[in-house]
Coordinates of C-alpha atoms in Angstrom, one line a residue:
Chain A
M1460 CA 11.3 35.2 -123.8
S1461 CA 8.5 35.7 -126.4
E1462 CA 6.2 38.3 -125.1
Q1463 CA 3.2 38.9 -127.0
P1464 CA 2.4 42.9 -126.9
G1465 CA -1.4 43.7 -125.2
S1466 CA -1.1 41.1 -122.5
V1467 CA 0.9 40.9 -119.0
V1468 CA 2.6 37.6 -120.2
G1469 CA 3.0 36.5 -123.7
R1470 CA 0.4 33.5 -124.7
P1471 CA 3.6 30.7 -124.8
L1472 CA 5.2 32.2 -121.9
A1473 CA 1.8 32.1 -120.3
E1474 CA 1.4 28.3 -121.2
R1475 CA 4.6 27.5 -120.2
Y1476 CA 4.0 28.5 -116.7
E1477 CA 0.4 27.6 -116.8
T1478 CA 1.7 23.5 -117.3
A1479 CA 4.2 24.0 -114.8
L1480 CA 1.9 25.5 -111.9
Y1481 CA -0.7 22.7 -112.9
G1482 CA 2.3 20.3 -112.8
L1483 CA 3.0 21.5 -109.7
M1484 CA -0.7 21.3 -107.9
C1485 CA -0.9 18.0 -109.3
Y1486 CA 2.1 16.5 -107.8
R1487 CA 1.6 18.4 -104.2
E1488 CA -2.3 17.0 -104.1
L1489 CA -1.0 13.3 -105.0
T1490 CA 1.4 13.6 -102.3
A1491 CA -1.0 15.4 -99.9
F1492 CA -3.6 12.6 -100.5
E1493 CA -0.8 9.8 -100.0
R1494 CA 0.9 11.5 -96.8
L1495 CA -2.8 12.3 -95.2
S1496 CA -4.4 8.4 -95.8
S1497 CA -1.1 7.2 -94.6
D1498 CA -0.9 9.0 -91.1
A1499 CA -4.6 8.4 -91.0
R1500 CA -4.3 4.7 -89.9
F1501 CA -2.9 6.4 -86.7
S1502 CA -5.8 8.7 -85.8
P1503 CA -7.1 8.1 -82.2
T1504 CA -10.5 7.3 -83.3
L1505 CA -12.3 5.2 -85.9
G1506 CA -14.4 8.8 -86.5
D1507 CA -10.6 10.7 -86.9
R1508 CA -9.4 8.0 -89.4
E1509 CA -12.2 8.9 -91.2
A1510 CA -12.3 12.4 -91.0
L1511 CA -8.4 12.2 -92.3
A1512 CA -9.3 9.6 -95.2
R1513 CA -12.1 12.2 -96.4
L1514 CA -9.8 15.3 -96.2
A1515 CA -6.7 12.7 -98.3
V1516 CA -9.7 11.4 -100.8
A1517 CA -10.7 15.9 -101.1
E1518 CA -6.7 16.0 -102.3
F1519 CA -7.5 13.3 -104.6
G1520 CA -10.1 14.7 -105.9
H1521 CA -8.2 18.0 -106.8
Y1522 CA -5.3 15.7 -108.2
E1523 CA -7.8 14.4 -110.8
A1524 CA -9.5 18.3 -111.7
V1525 CA -5.6 19.2 -112.5
R1526 CA -5.0 16.3 -114.4
E1527 CA -7.5 16.3 -116.6
R1528 CA -6.9 20.0 -117.0
L1529 CA -3.3 19.1 -118.1
L1530 CA -4.6 16.3 -120.3
A1531 CA -7.0 19.0 -121.9
R1532 CA -4.3 21.3 -122.8
G1533 CA -2.6 18.3 -124.5
A1534 CA 0.3 18.1 -121.9
D1535 CA 1.6 14.7 -120.0
P1536 CA 0.8 14.7 -116.5
E1537 CA 4.0 12.8 -115.5
A1538 CA 5.8 15.1 -117.3
A1539 CA 4.5 17.8 -115.8
M1540 CA 4.8 16.4 -112.6
E1541 CA 8.6 15.3 -112.8
P1542 CA 10.1 18.9 -112.5
F1543 CA 8.5 19.3 -109.0
V1544 CA 8.9 15.7 -107.2
A1545 CA 12.4 16.1 -105.9
A1546 CA 11.2 19.4 -104.0
I1547 CA 7.9 18.1 -102.8
D1548 CA 9.2 14.9 -102.0
A1549 CA 11.9 16.7 -99.9
L1550 CA 9.2 19.1 -97.9
H1551 CA 7.4 15.8 -97.0
E1552 CA 10.5 14.5 -95.6
R1553 CA 11.3 17.1 -93.6
T1554 CA 7.8 17.8 -92.0
R1555 CA 7.1 14.0 -91.1
P1556 CA 4.4 14.9 -88.4
G1557 CA 4.8 12.6 -85.4
D1558 CA 0.9 12.1 -84.4
W1559 CA -2.2 12.4 -85.4
H1560 CA -2.3 16.4 -84.2
E1561 CA 0.3 17.0 -86.3
S1562 CA -0.8 15.5 -89.1
L1563 CA -3.8 18.0 -88.8
M1564 CA -1.9 20.9 -88.4
K1565 CA 0.3 19.7 -91.5
A1566 CA -2.4 19.6 -93.4
Y1567 CA -3.8 23.0 -92.3
V1568 CA -0.6 24.9 -92.8
I1569 CA 0.7 23.5 -95.7
D1570 CA -2.4 23.6 -97.7
A1571 CA -3.0 27.1 -97.0
V1572 CA 0.4 28.6 -97.7
S1573 CA 0.3 26.3 -101.2
G1574 CA -3.0 27.8 -101.8
D1575 CA -2.0 31.2 -101.3
F1576 CA 1.0 30.4 -103.6
Y1577 CA -0.8 29.0 -106.0
R1578 CA -3.5 32.2 -106.1
A1579 CA -0.3 34.5 -106.3
I1580 CA 1.1 32.9 -109.2
A1581 CA -2.1 32.5 -111.4
R1582 CA -2.7 36.2 -110.7
A1583 CA -1.0 36.8 -114.2
L1584 CA -2.5 34.1 -115.6
D1585 CA -6.0 33.3 -117.0
E1586 CA -9.2 33.2 -115.6
E1587 CA -9.7 29.8 -116.8
T1588 CA -6.5 29.0 -114.4
R1589 CA -7.4 31.3 -112.0
L1590 CA -10.7 29.4 -111.2
L1591 CA -8.9 26.4 -111.3
V1592 CA -6.7 27.5 -108.2
S1593 CA -9.4 28.5 -107.1
A1594 CA -11.9 25.9 -107.3
V1595 CA -8.5 23.2 -106.1
Q1596 CA -7.8 25.2 -103.0
S1597 CA -11.0 26.5 -101.4
M1598 CA -11.4 23.6 -98.9
E1599 CA -13.5 25.6 -97.1
E1600 CA -15.6 22.5 -95.6
Q1601 CA -12.4 20.9 -94.5
T1602 CA -10.3 23.6 -93.3
G1603 CA -13.4 24.7 -91.3
W1604 CA -13.5 20.9 -89.5
I1605 CA -9.5 20.9 -89.2
R1606 CA -9.8 24.3 -87.4
G1607 CA -12.5 23.2 -84.8
R1608 CA -10.8 19.9 -84.2
L1609 CA -7.8 21.6 -83.4
R1610 CA -9.1 24.6 -81.0
A1611 CA -11.2 21.7 -79.0
A1612 CA -7.8 19.1 -79.0
L1613 CA -5.9 23.1 -77.7
A1614 CA -8.2 24.4 -75.3
D1615 CA -7.9 21.1 -73.1
D1616 CA -4.3 20.9 -72.9
P1617 CA -1.7 23.7 -72.6
R1618 CA 1.5 21.5 -73.7
L1619 CA -0.2 20.6 -77.3
A1620 CA -0.5 24.4 -77.2
S1621 CA 3.1 25.0 -76.9
R1622 CA 4.1 21.8 -79.3
L1623 CA 2.0 22.7 -82.2
A1624 CA 2.6 26.5 -82.1
L1625 CA 6.6 25.0 -82.8
W1626 CA 5.3 22.6 -86.0
G1627 CA 3.2 24.9 -87.5
R1628 CA 6.4 27.8 -87.4
R1629 CA 8.7 24.7 -88.7
L1630 CA 5.9 23.8 -91.1
L1631 CA 5.4 27.8 -92.7
G1632 CA 9.4 27.4 -92.5
E1633 CA 9.7 24.6 -94.9
A1634 CA 6.7 25.4 -96.6
L1635 CA 8.3 29.1 -97.4
T1636 CA 11.7 27.8 -98.5
Q1637 CA 10.2 25.3 -100.8
A1638 CA 8.2 27.8 -102.5
R1639 CA 10.9 30.0 -103.0
L1640 CA 13.0 27.2 -104.6
I1641 CA 10.4 26.4 -106.7
G1642 CA 9.7 29.6 -108.0
D1643 CA 13.2 30.3 -108.5
E1644 CA 13.8 27.0 -110.6
H1645 CA 10.7 27.8 -112.3
D1646 CA 11.2 31.3 -113.4
F1647 CA 7.2 31.9 -111.5
W1648 CA 9.0 35.4 -110.5
G1649 CA 9.2 36.0 -114.3
N1650 CA 5.4 35.5 -114.9
L1651 CA 5.0 37.7 -112.0
L1652 CA 6.5 40.7 -113.3
P1653 CA 8.1 39.7 -116.9
H1654 CA 9.1 42.7 -117.5
G1655 CA 11.0 43.7 -114.3
S1656 CA 14.4 43.9 -112.9
G1657 CA 16.2 41.8 -110.7
E1658 CA 15.8 44.5 -108.0
E1659 CA 11.8 44.8 -109.2
H1660 CA 11.5 40.9 -108.8
R1661 CA 13.1 40.8 -105.4
E1662 CA 10.6 43.4 -104.3
V1663 CA 7.9 41.1 -105.8
I1664 CA 8.9 38.1 -104.0
S1665 CA 9.2 39.5 -100.4
Q1666 CA 6.0 41.2 -100.8
L1667 CA 4.2 37.8 -101.7
F1668 CA 6.1 36.1 -99.1
A1669 CA 5.2 38.9 -96.3
K1670 CA 1.4 38.4 -97.3
L1671 CA 2.3 34.7 -97.2
V1672 CA 3.3 35.1 -93.5
Q1673 CA 0.9 37.1 -92.5
N1674 CA -2.2 35.2 -93.9
H1675 CA -0.5 32.2 -91.8
S1676 CA -0.3 34.7 -88.8
R1677 CA -4.0 35.1 -89.1
R1678 CA -4.4 31.5 -89.2
M1679 CA -2.9 30.5 -86.1
G1680 CA -4.7 33.3 -84.8
A1681 CA -7.5 31.4 -85.4
L1682 CA -6.5 28.2 -83.7
G1683 CA -5.7 30.8 -80.4
L1684 CA -1.6 30.2 -81.2
T1685 CA 1.4 32.6 -81.9
A1686 CA 2.5 32.2 -85.1
Chain B
M719 CA -32.0 -17.6 -80.9
S720 CA -35.7 -15.7 -81.3
E721 CA -36.5 -17.1 -84.7
Q722 CA -39.6 -15.7 -86.7
P723 CA -41.7 -18.8 -88.8
G724 CA -41.7 -18.3 -92.8
S725 CA -38.1 -16.9 -92.7
V726 CA -34.9 -18.1 -93.1
V727 CA -33.6 -16.5 -90.4
G728 CA -35.7 -14.3 -88.3
R729 CA -35.8 -10.6 -88.2
P730 CA -34.7 -9.8 -85.3
L731 CA -31.2 -12.2 -85.6
A732 CA -31.1 -11.2 -89.5
E733 CA -30.8 -7.5 -87.9
R734 CA -28.1 -8.4 -85.9
Y735 CA -26.5 -10.4 -88.9
E736 CA -26.7 -7.6 -91.3
T737 CA -25.1 -4.9 -88.9
A738 CA -22.1 -7.6 -88.0
L739 CA -21.8 -8.1 -91.6
Y740 CA -21.9 -4.0 -92.7
G741 CA -19.5 -3.9 -89.5
L742 CA -16.8 -6.4 -91.0
M743 CA -17.2 -4.2 -94.5
C744 CA -16.9 -1.0 -93.4
Y745 CA -13.9 -1.8 -91.1
R746 CA -12.3 -3.6 -93.7
E747 CA -13.0 -1.1 -96.7
L748 CA -11.6 1.3 -94.5
T749 CA -8.5 0.0 -93.8
A750 CA -8.1 -1.4 -97.6
F751 CA -8.2 2.7 -98.3
E752 CA -5.5 3.3 -95.9
R753 CA -3.2 0.7 -96.5
L754 CA -3.7 1.0 -100.1
S755 CA -3.0 4.7 -100.4
S756 CA -0.3 4.3 -97.9
D757 CA 1.6 1.7 -100.1
A758 CA 0.7 4.0 -103.3
R759 CA 3.5 5.9 -102.4
F760 CA 6.1 3.3 -102.9
S761 CA 4.9 2.8 -106.7
P762 CA 7.9 2.7 -109.7
T763 CA 6.1 5.2 -111.6
L764 CA 3.3 8.2 -110.8
G765 CA 0.7 6.5 -113.1
D766 CA 1.5 3.7 -110.9
R767 CA 1.2 5.5 -108.1
E768 CA -1.8 7.3 -109.3
A769 CA -3.6 4.1 -110.2
L770 CA -3.2 2.6 -106.8
A771 CA -4.6 5.9 -105.0
R772 CA -7.6 5.5 -107.7
L773 CA -8.4 1.8 -106.1
A774 CA -7.7 3.4 -102.7
V775 CA -10.2 6.2 -103.4
A776 CA -12.9 3.3 -104.9
E777 CA -12.4 1.0 -101.5
F778 CA -13.0 4.7 -99.5
G779 CA -16.2 5.1 -101.9
H780 CA -17.5 1.7 -100.3
Y781 CA -16.7 2.5 -96.9
E782 CA -18.6 5.6 -97.1
A783 CA -21.4 3.4 -98.8
V784 CA -21.9 1.2 -96.0
R785 CA -21.4 3.3 -93.3
E786 CA -24.3 5.4 -94.8
R787 CA -26.5 2.1 -94.7
L788 CA -25.5 1.6 -91.1
L789 CA -26.6 4.9 -90.0
A790 CA -29.3 4.5 -92.4
R791 CA -30.5 1.6 -90.4
G792 CA -29.9 3.6 -87.1
A793 CA -26.7 1.8 -85.9
D794 CA -23.0 3.7 -85.0
P795 CA -20.7 2.8 -87.3
E796 CA -17.8 2.8 -84.9
A797 CA -19.7 0.6 -82.9
A798 CA -20.3 -2.0 -85.5
M799 CA -16.7 -1.7 -86.7
E800 CA -15.2 -2.0 -83.1
P801 CA -15.5 -5.4 -82.7
F802 CA -13.3 -6.3 -86.3
V803 CA -11.0 -4.1 -85.4
A804 CA -8.6 -6.4 -84.1
A805 CA -9.0 -9.4 -86.4
I806 CA -8.7 -7.0 -89.5
D807 CA -5.5 -5.4 -88.4
A808 CA -3.5 -8.4 -87.5
L809 CA -4.6 -9.5 -90.8
H810 CA -2.9 -6.1 -92.3
E811 CA 0.1 -7.0 -90.3
R812 CA 0.6 -10.3 -91.4
T813 CA 0.7 -9.3 -95.2
R814 CA 2.4 -6.4 -95.2
P815 CA 3.3 -6.4 -98.9
G816 CA 7.0 -5.7 -99.8
D817 CA 6.6 -3.8 -102.9
W818 CA 4.5 -2.6 -105.5
H819 CA 3.5 -5.3 -106.9
E820 CA 2.8 -7.7 -103.5
S821 CA 0.8 -4.7 -102.8
L822 CA -1.5 -5.2 -106.4
M823 CA -1.1 -9.1 -105.7
K824 CA -3.1 -8.5 -102.5
A825 CA -5.5 -5.9 -103.5
Y826 CA -6.4 -8.6 -106.2
V827 CA -6.1 -11.4 -103.6
I828 CA -7.9 -10.0 -100.6
D829 CA -10.6 -7.9 -102.1
A830 CA -11.9 -11.1 -104.0
V831 CA -11.8 -13.6 -101.0
S832 CA -13.2 -11.0 -99.0
G833 CA -16.2 -10.4 -101.7
D834 CA -17.4 -14.2 -102.0
F835 CA -17.1 -14.5 -98.2
Y836 CA -19.8 -11.2 -97.8
R837 CA -21.7 -12.4 -100.7
A838 CA -22.1 -16.1 -98.9
I839 CA -23.0 -15.0 -95.3
A840 CA -25.3 -12.3 -97.3
R841 CA -26.9 -15.1 -98.8
A842 CA -29.5 -15.5 -96.4
L843 CA -30.0 -12.0 -95.5
D844 CA -32.0 -9.8 -97.3
E845 CA -32.5 -8.6 -101.1
E846 CA -31.1 -5.3 -100.1
T847 CA -28.3 -6.4 -98.3
R848 CA -27.0 -8.7 -101.6
L849 CA -27.7 -5.6 -103.5
L850 CA -25.3 -3.4 -101.3
V851 CA -22.6 -6.6 -100.8
S852 CA -22.7 -6.8 -104.7
A853 CA -22.4 -3.2 -105.3
V854 CA -19.5 -2.8 -103.1
Q855 CA -17.8 -5.9 -104.2
S856 CA -18.1 -5.3 -107.9
M857 CA -15.0 -3.7 -108.6
E858 CA -15.0 -5.2 -112.3
E859 CA -13.0 -2.3 -113.9
Q860 CA -10.4 -2.0 -110.9
T861 CA -9.9 -5.9 -110.9
G862 CA -9.4 -6.1 -114.2
W863 CA -6.7 -3.0 -114.4
I864 CA -4.8 -4.8 -111.6
R865 CA -5.2 -8.1 -113.3
G866 CA -3.3 -6.6 -116.6
R867 CA -0.6 -5.1 -114.9
L868 CA 0.4 -7.9 -113.1
R869 CA -0.2 -10.3 -116.1
A870 CA 2.3 -7.9 -117.8
A871 CA 5.1 -7.4 -115.5
L872 CA 4.6 -11.7 -114.7
A873 CA 5.4 -12.3 -118.5
D874 CA 8.5 -10.7 -118.5
D875 CA 10.0 -12.1 -115.3
P876 CA 9.4 -15.4 -113.8
R877 CA 11.5 -14.9 -110.8
L878 CA 8.6 -12.6 -110.1
A879 CA 6.2 -15.3 -110.7
S880 CA 7.5 -17.6 -108.7
R881 CA 7.2 -14.9 -105.7
L882 CA 3.7 -13.8 -106.1
A883 CA 2.8 -17.4 -106.5
L884 CA 4.1 -17.9 -102.9
W885 CA 2.9 -14.6 -101.9
G886 CA -0.8 -15.3 -103.3
R887 CA -1.2 -18.5 -101.6
R888 CA 0.1 -17.2 -98.0
L889 CA -2.6 -14.1 -99.0
L890 CA -5.0 -17.0 -99.4
G891 CA -4.2 -19.0 -95.9
E892 CA -4.6 -15.5 -94.0
A893 CA -7.3 -14.3 -95.7
L894 CA -8.9 -17.7 -95.0
T895 CA -7.7 -18.2 -91.4
Q896 CA -9.2 -14.8 -90.2
A897 CA -12.6 -15.3 -92.2
R898 CA -12.7 -18.6 -90.1
L899 CA -12.2 -16.9 -87.2
I900 CA -14.6 -14.2 -87.4
G901 CA -17.3 -16.3 -88.9
D902 CA -16.9 -18.3 -85.5
E903 CA -16.4 -15.6 -83.0
H904 CA -19.5 -13.5 -84.8
D905 CA -21.9 -17.0 -85.4
F906 CA -21.9 -16.2 -89.0
W907 CA -22.9 -19.6 -89.9
G908 CA -25.5 -19.9 -87.7
N909 CA -26.7 -17.3 -90.1
L910 CA -26.2 -19.3 -93.2
L911 CA -28.2 -22.8 -91.7
P912 CA -30.1 -21.0 -88.2
H913 CA -31.2 -24.8 -87.8
G914 CA -28.5 -26.9 -88.5
S915 CA -26.4 -28.8 -86.0
G916 CA -22.7 -28.5 -85.1
E917 CA -22.1 -31.1 -87.7
E918 CA -24.2 -29.7 -90.6
H919 CA -22.5 -26.3 -89.6
R920 CA -18.9 -28.0 -90.2
E921 CA -20.3 -29.3 -93.5
V922 CA -21.6 -25.6 -94.6
I923 CA -18.1 -24.3 -93.6
S924 CA -16.2 -26.5 -95.6
Q925 CA -18.2 -26.4 -98.7
L926 CA -17.9 -22.3 -98.4
F927 CA -14.2 -22.1 -97.8
A928 CA -13.7 -25.1 -100.7
K929 CA -15.6 -22.5 -103.2
L930 CA -13.5 -19.6 -101.6
V931 CA -10.1 -21.3 -102.6
Q932 CA -11.5 -22.9 -106.0
N933 CA -12.5 -19.4 -107.1
H934 CA -9.0 -18.3 -105.8
S935 CA -7.2 -20.5 -108.0
R936 CA -9.3 -19.8 -111.1
R937 CA -8.4 -16.2 -110.1
M938 CA -4.6 -17.1 -110.1
G939 CA -4.6 -19.4 -113.1
A940 CA -6.0 -15.9 -115.1
L941 CA -2.6 -14.4 -113.8
G942 CA -0.9 -17.4 -115.2
L943 CA 0.1 -18.5 -111.5
T944 CA -0.3 -22.1 -109.8
A945 CA -2.4 -21.3 -107.1

């Protein structure tokens, strides 16, 4: 690792992390688009189909933004995404929604956990990266819409509530497992604490994951569900 | 039929046709988005996935444009789409692409035939409607990209050429059948020739379909395929 004095992470190393983070985000946004838009077809009403489609299109907009950033850095977007294809495809395969509500819940949970994870990784990177990560992940309007729709559905149906609570835990578990594997494989932890020992890295990871779980619990609480 | 003197089609009747045409376009664009974006996942490369996704997002943009137009007219978009759901869903079910090239071909053929059909129906309607139809259907850039991609693939692979030629004929047949059924059910022919007899209507329909087939042949020719 070629550290430069005076910065948290030396520039060459930071660039490698940035490219990796962008590649991860880029591929996740592309697949979020594909999955959400595929699921849209099974929505109960035309209005619901349109709403999921619109969420999907927003994800594609994020994909385009991150991709442009990779191009601006002289990186090849496909090459940057490639290392994350298997892990993210596996996450999707393990979390295929059974119906429209599960699709909504998947978008609600996975987008948020991913966003928290990206923000944590970006914390040690430059301002421009932090801003891009925030811009891509701030889907306030969309998240508000999903929350409202889920709350309305849950209020009417206690059986749905118990099913979606279980589904939410499953989604969280899969998202955390993938985040852990990806972080290990791409040494994102080294980015968070460049000079740390193995023990210190474990502590950082543990704090990060505790935070991810805590935020998730808060979001499930906002639906009236227990995480 | 409440005709008003001095116009090809009286205003109240024209409005009914316009709402029907918008409803048809709206639902077709929504489903084109859903199907293309679902197919995108099975693209051979990341670049190809992105390209299909981008085509799908353009279709959703058309959907939004037509939907806004319906809202501006005080129409309920869902109610306007509803009469076309069964026919368009059936068309998609009967034309499920087997692979990425068949998806491309489907977008190439069905978008173009639909566009010709909408333009023919809009011919008797007001200028604003004709402009909207043109705007929605002029996907020159996208069509050019699809054509280039298909030509490149076909040049390398005579077996693909024979398979896609067959697929193209199948797509045309299904598109024409649906156009005919939709035109009959929603009396779009009456729009084209308000005061015509049954015989004259059959003549108009026959000319319209001959034109659709002729344009299709030209487009297949541009791929080096025989229609």
